[in-house]
Short mmCIF file of C-alpha atoms and ligand atoms in Angstrom, two decimals:
data_model
loop_
_atom_site.label_atom_id
_atom_site.label_comp_id
_atom_site.label_asym_id
_atom_site.label_seq_id
_atom_site.Cartn_x
_atom_site.Cartn_y
_atom_site.Cartn_z
CA UNK A 1 0.00 0.02 0.01
CA UNK A 2 1.20 3.48 -0.83
CA UNK A 3 0.23 6.71 0.82
CA UNK A 4 -0.78 9.80 -1.15
CA UNK A 5 -1.65 13.41 -0.31
CA UNK A 6 -5.27 14.52 0.15
CA UNK A 7 -4.43 17.25 -2.38
CA UNK A 8 -3.14 14.79 -4.92
CA UNK A 9 0.02 16.62 -5.96
CA UNK A 10 2.75 14.87 -3.92
CA UNK A 11 4.57 11.70 -4.80
CA UNK A 12 3.13 8.51 -3.24
CA UNK A 13 5.16 7.02 -0.34
CA UNK A 14 5.35 3.59 1.29
CA UNK A 15 4.14 3.39 4.93
CA UNK A 16 7.63 3.52 6.35
CA UNK A 17 8.20 6.90 4.84
CA UNK A 18 4.77 8.35 5.31
CA UNK A 19 4.29 7.32 9.02
CA UNK A 20 6.44 10.07 10.48
CA UNK A 21 5.79 12.72 7.90
CA UNK A 22 3.98 15.90 8.66
CA UNK A 23 2.22 17.71 5.81
CA UNK A 24 2.83 16.35 2.34
CA UNK A 25 4.89 18.74 0.11
CA UNK A 26 1.67 20.00 -1.49
CA UNK A 27 0.26 20.98 1.91
CA UNK A 28 -2.15 18.03 2.07
CA UNK A 29 -2.24 15.08 4.51
CA UNK A 30 -1.14 11.54 3.80
CA UNK A 31 -3.83 9.00 3.33
CA UNK A 32 -3.83 5.43 1.96
CA UNK A 33 -4.02 5.30 -1.79
CA UNK A 34 -6.94 2.97 -1.45
CA UNK A 35 -8.71 1.87 1.69
CA UNK A 36 -8.61 -1.93 2.18
CA UNK A 37 -11.93 -3.57 3.05
CA UNK A 38 -12.42 -6.59 5.33
CA UNK A 39 -15.06 -8.98 4.01
CA UNK A 40 -17.08 -11.01 6.50
CA UNK A 41 -14.76 -13.98 6.41
CA UNK A 42 -11.70 -11.78 6.91
CA UNK A 43 -13.46 -10.06 9.81
CA UNK A 44 -14.18 -13.40 11.46
CA UNK A 45 -10.46 -14.13 11.48
CA UNK A 46 -9.44 -10.92 13.28
CA UNK A 47 -8.51 -11.94 16.87
CA UNK A 48 -10.07 -10.10 19.83
CA UNK A 49 -7.87 -11.59 22.54
CA UNK A 50 -5.45 -8.63 22.98
CA UNK A 51 -5.20 -5.07 21.78
CA UNK A 52 -1.79 -5.83 20.21
CA UNK A 53 -3.12 -8.76 18.17
CA UNK A 54 -6.22 -6.99 16.95
CA UNK A 55 -4.10 -3.88 16.03
CA UNK A 56 -1.64 -5.93 14.07
CA UNK A 57 -4.34 -7.60 11.95
CA UNK A 58 -6.14 -4.28 11.31
CA UNK A 59 -2.94 -2.52 10.26
CA UNK A 60 -1.67 -5.42 8.13
CA UNK A 61 -3.48 -4.60 4.88
CA UNK A 62 -2.55 -0.92 5.27
CA UNK A 63 1.17 -1.73 5.44
CA UNK A 64 0.95 -4.22 2.58
CA UNK A 65 4.50 -5.29 1.63
CA UNK A 66 6.13 -2.35 3.46
CA UNK A 67 9.55 -2.98 5.09
CA UNK A 68 7.98 -2.75 8.49
CA UNK A 69 5.36 -5.51 7.78
CA UNK A 70 7.34 -8.41 9.20
CA UNK A 71 7.85 -6.43 12.42
CA UNK A 72 4.28 -5.45 12.78
CA UNK A 73 3.35 -7.94 15.52
CA UNK A 74 6.35 -6.82 17.66
CA UNK A 75 5.66 -3.11 17.03
CA UNK A 76 2.05 -3.54 18.13
CA UNK A 77 3.08 -5.50 21.17
CA UNK A 78 5.61 -2.84 22.08
CA UNK A 79 3.06 -0.03 21.57
CA UNK A 80 0.15 -1.78 23.35
CA UNK A 81 1.97 -2.79 26.54
CA UNK A 82 -0.97 -1.57 28.69
CA UNK A 83 -4.73 -2.29 28.76
CA UNK A 84 -7.39 -0.24 27.10
CA UNK A 85 -10.50 -1.74 28.77
CA UNK A 86 -14.22 -1.22 27.89
CA UNK A 87 -16.00 -1.06 31.20
CA UNK A 88 -19.70 -0.80 32.01
CA UNK A 89 -20.61 2.37 33.78
CA UNK A 90 -22.32 1.73 37.11
CA UNK A 91 -26.04 1.08 36.85
CA UNK A 92 -26.65 2.72 33.44
CA UNK A 93 -26.03 0.06 30.73
CA UNK A 94 -23.51 2.48 29.14
CA UNK A 95 -19.80 1.88 28.63
CA UNK A 96 -16.60 3.84 29.11
CA UNK A 97 -13.62 3.08 26.90
CA UNK A 98 -10.68 3.84 29.16
CA UNK A 99 -7.95 5.12 26.92
CA UNK A 100 -5.80 6.47 29.74
CA UNK A 101 -3.79 3.52 31.11
CA UNK A 102 -0.62 4.35 29.30
CA UNK A 103 2.48 6.01 30.81
CA UNK A 104 1.18 9.61 30.51
CA UNK A 105 -2.53 8.87 31.17
CA UNK A 106 -3.99 10.06 27.85
CA UNK A 107 -5.03 8.30 24.69
CA UNK A 108 -2.07 9.61 22.83
CA UNK A 109 0.26 7.11 24.44
CA UNK A 110 -0.65 4.17 22.24
CA UNK A 111 0.03 5.76 18.88
CA UNK A 112 3.02 7.76 20.25
CA UNK A 113 4.58 4.46 21.30
CA UNK A 114 3.85 2.85 17.95
CA UNK A 115 5.45 5.73 16.07
CA UNK A 116 8.54 5.68 18.35
CA UNK A 117 8.93 1.95 18.05
CA UNK A 118 8.62 2.15 14.27
CA UNK A 119 11.10 5.02 13.87
CA UNK A 120 13.60 3.24 16.12
CA UNK A 121 13.35 0.16 13.98
CA UNK A 122 13.80 2.14 10.80
CA UNK A 123 16.86 3.97 12.13
CA UNK A 124 20.22 3.02 10.64
CA UNK A 125 22.79 2.22 13.25
CA UNK A 126 25.33 4.88 12.24
CA UNK A 127 22.70 7.58 11.62
CA UNK A 128 23.21 10.89 13.49
CA UNK A 129 20.97 11.68 16.39
CA UNK A 130 17.53 12.79 15.32
CA UNK A 131 15.68 15.58 17.18
CA UNK A 132 11.96 15.01 17.52
CA UNK A 133 10.45 18.51 17.74
CA UNK A 134 6.95 18.64 19.13
CA UNK A 135 4.64 21.54 19.95
CA UNK A 136 1.97 20.62 22.50
CA UNK A 137 -1.04 21.92 24.22
CA UNK A 138 -0.30 19.44 27.00
CA UNK A 139 -0.88 15.70 26.26
CA UNK A 140 0.98 15.21 22.98
CA UNK A 141 4.31 16.38 24.31
CA UNK A 142 4.16 14.03 27.26
CA UNK A 143 3.13 10.98 25.20
CA UNK A 144 5.94 11.64 22.65
CA UNK A 145 8.47 12.33 25.37
CA UNK A 146 7.55 9.11 27.20
CA UNK A 147 7.63 7.14 23.94
CA UNK A 148 11.14 8.24 23.03
CA UNK A 149 12.57 8.42 26.50
CA UNK A 150 15.91 6.55 26.61
CA UNK A 151 15.79 5.59 22.91
CA UNK A 152 19.24 5.61 21.46
CA UNK A 153 19.69 7.95 18.46
CA UNK A 154 16.75 10.20 19.29
CA UNK A 155 16.23 13.27 21.52
CA UNK A 156 12.91 15.13 22.03
CA UNK A 157 12.41 18.85 22.40
CA UNK A 158 8.97 19.82 23.59
CA UNK A 159 7.52 23.35 23.12
CA UNK A 160 4.61 24.23 25.36
CA UNK A 161 2.80 27.49 26.05
CA UNK A 162 3.63 28.70 29.53
CA UNK A 163 0.64 28.97 31.83
CA UNK A 164 -1.71 27.45 29.21
CA UNK A 165 -1.37 23.78 30.16
CA UNK A 166 -2.64 22.34 33.45
CA UNK A 167 -0.10 22.31 36.30
CA UNK A 168 0.10 18.47 36.22
CA UNK A 169 0.69 18.59 32.46
CA UNK A 170 3.41 21.21 32.85
CA UNK A 171 5.12 19.17 35.51
CA UNK A 172 5.03 15.97 33.48
CA UNK A 173 6.47 17.66 30.41
CA UNK A 174 9.51 18.78 32.39
CA UNK A 175 9.98 15.63 34.45
CA UNK A 176 11.42 13.19 31.85
CA UNK A 177 15.06 14.29 31.88
CA UNK A 178 17.58 12.26 29.87
CA UNK A 179 16.99 12.72 26.14
CA UNK A 180 13.70 14.62 26.58
CA UNK A 181 13.82 18.39 27.15
CA UNK A 182 10.88 20.84 27.56
CA UNK A 183 10.82 24.55 26.74
CA UNK A 184 8.04 26.73 28.19
CA UNK A 185 7.34 29.26 25.52
CA UNK A 186 6.18 32.80 26.40
CA UNK A 187 3.22 32.57 24.03
CA UNK A 188 0.24 30.52 22.88
CA UNK A 189 0.08 26.95 21.56
CA UNK A 190 -0.22 28.48 18.03
CA UNK A 191 3.05 30.34 18.61
CA UNK A 192 4.69 26.98 19.59
CA UNK A 193 3.29 25.31 16.52
CA UNK A 194 4.45 28.15 14.27
CA UNK A 195 7.99 27.97 15.66
CA UNK A 196 8.13 24.18 15.21
CA UNK A 197 6.86 24.55 11.59
CA UNK A 198 9.45 27.26 10.90
CA UNK A 199 12.26 25.10 12.17
CA UNK A 200 11.00 22.05 10.26
CA UNK A 201 10.81 24.19 7.07
CA UNK A 202 14.34 25.50 7.35
CA UNK A 203 16.51 23.33 5.11
CA UNK A 204 19.88 24.72 6.27
CA UNK A 205 18.92 24.21 9.91
CA UNK A 206 17.88 20.57 9.15
CA UNK A 207 21.18 19.99 7.43
CA UNK A 208 22.84 20.95 10.63
CA UNK A 209 20.35 19.39 13.14
CA UNK A 210 18.43 16.40 11.74
CA UNK A 211 14.79 16.98 12.69
CA UNK A 212 11.71 14.74 12.90
CA UNK A 213 8.10 15.61 13.59
CA UNK A 214 5.76 13.61 15.73
CA UNK A 215 2.71 15.80 15.41
CA UNK A 216 -0.78 14.48 15.34
CA UNK A 217 -1.18 14.65 11.56
CA UNK A 218 1.52 11.94 11.06
CA UNK A 219 -0.02 8.61 10.12
CA UNK A 220 2.01 6.82 12.79
CA UNK A 221 0.07 8.81 15.37
CA UNK A 222 -3.32 8.22 13.78
CA UNK A 223 -3.66 4.71 12.34
CA UNK A 224 -2.73 2.70 15.44
CA UNK A 225 -5.77 4.28 17.20
CA UNK A 226 -7.95 2.04 15.03
CA UNK A 227 -6.85 -0.82 17.29
CA UNK A 228 -8.99 -0.06 20.35
CA UNK A 229 -12.12 0.69 18.33
CA UNK A 230 -11.64 -2.48 16.32
CA UNK A 231 -10.96 -4.66 19.38
CA UNK A 232 -14.05 -3.55 21.39
CA UNK A 233 -16.40 -3.37 18.41
CA UNK A 234 -15.51 -6.95 17.52
CA UNK A 235 -15.75 -8.25 21.06
CA UNK A 236 -19.04 -6.44 21.60
CA UNK A 237 -20.56 -7.76 18.43
CA UNK A 238 -19.38 -11.30 19.11
CA UNK A 239 -20.71 -11.21 22.68
CA UNK A 240 -23.99 -9.42 22.09
CA UNK A 241 -24.78 -9.59 18.42
CA UNK A 242 -25.21 -5.82 18.25
CA UNK A 243 -22.97 -2.98 17.12
CA UNK A 244 -21.40 -0.67 19.65
CA UNK A 245 -21.74 3.09 19.03
CA UNK A 246 -19.02 5.56 20.16
CA UNK A 247 -18.93 9.14 21.53
CA UNK A 248 -15.49 10.56 21.03
CA UNK A 249 -14.27 13.85 22.61
CA UNK A 250 -12.60 15.58 19.68
CA UNK A 251 -10.37 18.54 18.82
CA UNK A 252 -8.11 17.89 15.81
CA UNK A 253 -10.16 14.77 14.89
CA UNK A 254 -7.21 12.35 15.10
CA UNK A 255 -8.78 9.92 17.49
CA UNK A 256 -12.20 10.08 15.73
CA UNK A 257 -10.66 9.65 12.25
CA UNK A 258 -9.22 6.37 13.40
CA UNK A 259 -12.71 5.13 14.31
CA UNK A 260 -14.14 6.30 11.00
CA UNK A 261 -11.39 4.74 8.97
CA UNK A 262 -11.79 1.44 10.82
CA UNK A 263 -15.55 1.50 10.21
CA UNK A 264 -15.03 2.25 6.50
CA UNK A 265 -12.67 -0.77 6.38
CA UNK A 266 -15.56 -2.93 7.54
CA UNK A 267 -15.17 -3.17 11.31
CA UNK A 268 -18.52 -3.36 13.11
CA UNK A 269 -18.44 0.17 14.55
CA UNK A 270 -21.88 1.76 14.71
CA UNK A 271 -22.68 5.49 14.97
CA UNK A 272 -19.90 7.92 15.90
CA UNK A 273 -20.72 11.20 17.65
CA UNK A 274 -18.04 13.82 18.23
CA UNK A 275 -18.14 15.74 21.43
CA UNK A 276 -16.40 19.06 21.14
CA UNK A 277 -15.93 21.88 23.65
CA UNK A 278 -17.17 25.40 22.88
CA UNK A 279 -14.93 25.85 19.86
CA UNK A 280 -17.61 25.98 17.14
CA UNK A 281 -15.84 25.16 13.88
CA UNK A 282 -17.00 21.50 13.62
CA UNK A 283 -20.52 22.12 15.03
CA UNK A 284 -21.10 24.90 12.49
CA UNK A 285 -19.90 22.76 9.62
CA UNK A 286 -22.05 19.79 10.64
CA UNK A 287 -25.02 22.12 10.97
CA UNK A 288 -24.70 22.96 7.26
CA UNK A 289 -22.36 25.96 7.15
CA UNK A 290 -19.26 26.06 4.91
CA UNK A 291 -16.09 25.03 6.75
CA UNK A 292 -14.36 27.97 8.33
CA UNK A 293 -11.17 27.48 10.41
CA UNK A 294 -10.38 30.18 12.97
CA UNK A 295 -8.32 30.81 16.14
CA UNK A 296 -9.10 28.54 19.11
CA UNK A 297 -10.87 29.85 22.17
CA UNK A 298 -9.72 28.54 25.61
CA UNK A 299 -12.00 26.15 27.42
CA UNK A 300 -11.86 23.84 30.37
CA UNK A 301 -11.11 20.98 27.97
CA UNK A 302 -7.89 22.49 26.79
CA UNK A 303 -6.64 19.50 24.68
CA UNK A 304 -9.62 20.17 22.41
CA UNK A 305 -9.05 23.91 22.06
CA UNK A 306 -8.83 23.76 18.27
CA UNK A 307 -10.27 26.28 15.82
CA UNK A 308 -9.04 24.61 12.63
CA UNK A 309 -9.05 20.80 13.14
CA UNK A 310 -5.97 19.49 11.34
CA UNK A 311 -7.61 16.22 10.27
CA UNK A 312 -10.67 17.88 8.69
CA UNK A 313 -9.10 17.30 5.29
CA UNK A 314 -8.88 13.59 5.99
CA UNK A 315 -12.65 13.55 6.93
CA UNK A 316 -13.36 15.19 3.52
CA UNK A 317 -11.16 12.62 1.80
CA UNK A 318 -13.07 9.78 3.53
CA UNK A 319 -16.31 11.37 2.32
CA UNK A 320 -15.00 11.61 -1.28
CA UNK A 321 -14.87 15.39 -1.08
CA UNK A 322 -18.65 15.59 -0.57
CA UNK A 323 -19.63 17.83 2.42
CA UNK A 324 -23.15 16.36 2.64
CA UNK A 325 -21.71 12.89 2.78
CA UNK A 326 -19.27 13.90 5.49
CA UNK A 327 -22.22 15.22 7.51
CA UNK A 328 -24.01 11.95 7.12
CA UNK A 329 -21.03 9.93 8.39
CA UNK A 330 -20.70 11.43 11.84
CA UNK A 331 -22.57 13.81 14.10
CA UNK A 332 -21.10 16.46 16.39
CA UNK A 333 -22.27 18.15 19.51
CA UNK A 334 -20.73 21.18 21.22
CA UNK A 335 -20.48 21.30 25.00
CA UNK A 336 -20.02 24.50 26.95
CA UNK A 337 -17.73 25.06 29.92
CA UNK A 338 -20.75 25.38 32.15
CA UNK A 339 -22.02 22.02 30.97
CA UNK A 340 -18.57 20.50 31.51
CA UNK A 341 -18.71 21.75 35.14
CA UNK A 342 -22.14 20.39 35.83
CA UNK A 343 -21.34 17.06 34.17
CA UNK A 344 -18.10 16.58 36.21
CA UNK A 345 -20.07 17.52 39.37
CA UNK A 346 -22.75 14.91 38.73
CA UNK A 347 -20.64 12.15 37.09
CA UNK A 348 -19.88 10.06 40.15
CA UNK A 349 -23.54 9.85 41.19
CA UNK A 350 -24.78 9.39 37.64
CA UNK A 351 -22.20 7.22 35.96
CA UNK A 352 -19.86 6.02 38.75
CA UNK A 353 -16.81 7.65 37.24
CA UNK A 354 -14.69 10.75 37.85
CA UNK A 355 -14.07 12.19 34.33
CA UNK A 356 -11.48 14.57 32.97
CA UNK A 357 -13.02 17.72 31.35
CA UNK A 358 -12.75 16.18 27.84
CA UNK A 359 -14.42 12.93 28.88
CA UNK A 360 -17.11 15.03 30.54
CA UNK A 361 -17.95 16.45 27.10
CA UNK A 362 -18.59 12.92 25.93
CA UNK A 363 -20.72 12.10 28.97
CA UNK A 364 -22.85 15.22 28.38
CA UNK A 365 -23.46 14.06 24.80
CA UNK A 366 -24.46 10.65 26.09
CA UNK A 367 -26.92 12.17 28.58
CA UNK A 368 -28.51 14.17 25.77
CA UNK A 369 -28.87 11.00 23.60
CA UNK A 370 -30.55 9.21 26.47
CA UNK A 371 -32.81 12.11 27.21
CA UNK A 372 -33.86 12.13 23.55
CA UNK A 373 -34.93 8.46 23.87
CA UNK A 374 -31.90 6.78 22.27
CA UNK A 375 -31.75 3.18 23.64
CA UNK A 376 -28.78 1.82 21.69
CA UNK A 377 -25.37 0.68 23.09
CA UNK A 378 -23.00 3.56 23.61
CA UNK A 379 -19.39 3.81 24.75
CA UNK A 380 -17.86 7.13 25.73
CA UNK A 381 -14.12 7.36 24.99
CA UNK A 382 -12.36 8.54 28.18
CA UNK A 383 -9.45 10.39 26.57
CA UNK A 384 -7.41 11.23 29.70
CA UNK A 385 -7.34 10.49 33.42
CA UNK A 386 -8.87 13.18 35.62
CA UNK A 387 -5.65 13.51 37.55
CA UNK A 388 -4.08 15.41 34.65
CA UNK A 389 -6.62 18.17 35.28
CA UNK A 390 -6.96 18.27 39.06
CA UNK A 391 -7.15 22.04 39.02
CA UNK A 392 -10.42 21.77 37.17
CA UNK A 393 -11.97 18.57 38.47
CA UNK A 394 -11.06 18.46 42.16
CA UNK A 395 -13.09 21.51 43.19
CA UNK A 396 -16.05 20.06 41.26
CA UNK A 397 -15.75 16.52 42.58
CA UNK A 398 -15.12 17.78 46.08
CA UNK A 399 -12.25 15.37 46.68
CA UNK A 400 -8.75 14.69 45.51
CA UNK A 401 -8.03 12.44 42.53
CA UNK A 402 -5.16 9.98 42.62
CA UNK A 403 -2.97 9.65 39.59
CA UNK A 404 -2.47 6.19 37.98
CA UNK A 405 0.88 4.67 39.04
CA UNK A 406 2.93 5.49 35.93
CA UNK A 407 1.75 9.00 35.75
CA UNK A 408 2.18 9.42 39.53
CA UNK A 409 5.80 8.34 39.18
CA UNK A 410 6.40 11.06 36.59
CA UNK A 411 4.77 13.66 38.89
CA UNK A 412 6.98 12.57 41.75
CA UNK A 413 10.16 13.40 39.78
CA UNK A 414 11.75 16.77 39.79
CA UNK A 415 10.79 18.86 36.76
CA UNK A 416 12.60 21.52 34.81
CA UNK A 417 11.66 23.54 31.70
CA UNK A 418 13.74 26.40 30.38
CA UNK A 419 11.84 29.52 29.41
CA UNK A 420 11.98 30.63 25.85
CA UNK A 421 10.68 33.79 24.05
CA UNK A 422 8.63 33.35 20.79
CA UNK A 423 11.67 33.59 18.63
CA UNK A 424 12.98 31.30 15.88
CA UNK A 425 16.49 32.38 16.70
CA UNK A 426 16.05 31.26 20.33
CA UNK A 427 14.65 27.92 19.14
CA UNK A 428 17.57 27.42 16.69
CA UNK A 429 19.96 28.09 19.60
CA UNK A 430 18.19 25.40 21.63
CA UNK A 431 18.28 22.94 18.74
CA UNK A 432 22.03 23.47 18.22
CA UNK A 433 22.75 22.96 21.92
C1 PLP B 501 -5.62 15.29 22.28
C2 PLP B 501 -6.81 15.11 23.16
C3 PLP B 501 -8.14 15.17 22.69
C4 PLP B 501 -8.48 15.54 21.24
O1 PLP B 501 -8.13 14.53 20.41
P1 PLP B 501 -8.07 14.78 18.83
O2 PLP B 501 -7.46 13.59 18.23
O3 PLP B 501 -7.24 16.02 18.63
O4 PLP B 501 -9.50 15.02 18.32
C5 PLP B 501 -9.21 14.99 23.57
N1 PLP B 501 -8.94 14.68 24.91
C6 PLP B 501 -7.69 14.62 25.44
C7 PLP B 501 -7.53 14.44 26.81
C8 PLP B 501 -6.61 14.84 24.58
O5 PLP B 501 -5.36 14.80 25.04
#
C-alpha cells in the first residue's frame, strides 16, 4: 500500500516513509491510496484476545509489503503494553472506553509508542541523532516524550505554552530528563506550533540538526488508534450480536478519524458522535455551514481547544470530497464550559466515574442522547485520566483524585523547563545545543 496526499500533488510514499511525515509537500495530509476492506470472512479471522493482536491484523493490509510489515506484531506488542478496557458504567447500561492507562494517562500514548517503536526500527545504526520537535497543548508532548525516553539515536524537544497547560501537564512535560527536554514558551500553543513549523521548514537548519516531527497529523500517530475501536467493536458484536456506538471527545479529529477509517474498512463500529468543547468550527460545519477555520478559544477541555481541526481534510477525503456525505457519516455536539462543570459534578452519582473535562464532554453528549430516547449501546471514549486536570476537576468533585501509578511516578520526579521567548533564533539556539 502506498500513501498519497489529500491534495493529490505529492509523490506516493510507502508506509515507512509516510508514517512520520507531517504535511505532504503540496500541503495536504497523507492517506492510503486505497482503503482496504475486510469482508465478512476476513473479519471473522481478526482476533479479539489482546489489543496488540487486533491492532496488528487491522494494520496489516494498510502496510501491505512495506519494510515494517514483518515487524508489525512486535511493534504492536511494544506499543500496546498496557490495557485499554471497555467497562460498564455503574447502573446505566452504558460503557466507558478507558484510553488513559498508558504512561502519560492520555489516549495519545498508544500511537505515540507505535510511532517511536517504528522510527527506532527504521533507524540506521550509524545515523546521526535525530531531534523530535513537538509543539504541544499538553498531552501530545508528554506522550511523545515518554515514547522516545531513553531511545538511542533520538532526543525530544517539547515546546509548550507557559501557563496554558494544566499544572500536572506542565510538571510531567519537564519531568522526563535524559534525552527529553521541555521549553516553556512565552506565548500561545499556536506560537509553539508556528515555531516548530518554521524550524522544520528550514533546510539549512535541518542539514545541521536532523529533525523529525511527531505531530498528530502523522499517520504513525493516527492509524494505530484504530486498534482499540476495532478490538471492542468486535468483542461487543461477538458477545451481544449488536454494534457498539461511540462518543469521542474531539479537537483535531485524530482519534475520531481512526474510528471512522476502521468503520469504513468494515469493522462493526456503529454511529460515531463527536463531542467538542465550545470551539464552534465543527458544530457549524455539521449544521450545514461552509467550513471555516479560525483561532481557538480557551475552554476547560484544553486539549480540544482547536479552531481549525488539522484532520478535517482527512474527513473530507473519507467522504469523497462531498460535504453532505461527511455530515452523514458522523454527528457532532458542542459542550459549553458550564455544561462540563455540571457534568463533572454529577458524574460520580450518575455514571460512577470521575471524568477529565474532555471525557465530561462525551458524558454530556451521552446524557442528551438518552434524554432524547436513544436506547442503543454507547461507549464514551475517556481520553485522559482526571488526575491530569486536578485544578479543574477536584473543586467540582469535592475530593482529591489519585494519579495512576505510571503518571504518579512522573509527577513525583523533579521537573525543569527552560523559558523561551517566541523567537525562531532562540529555538535554533536550543536545537543546536
Ligand atoms: C488530544 C486530546 C483530545 C483531542 O483529540 P483529537 O485527536 O485532537 O481530536 C481529547 N482529549 C484529550 C484528553 C486529549 O489529550
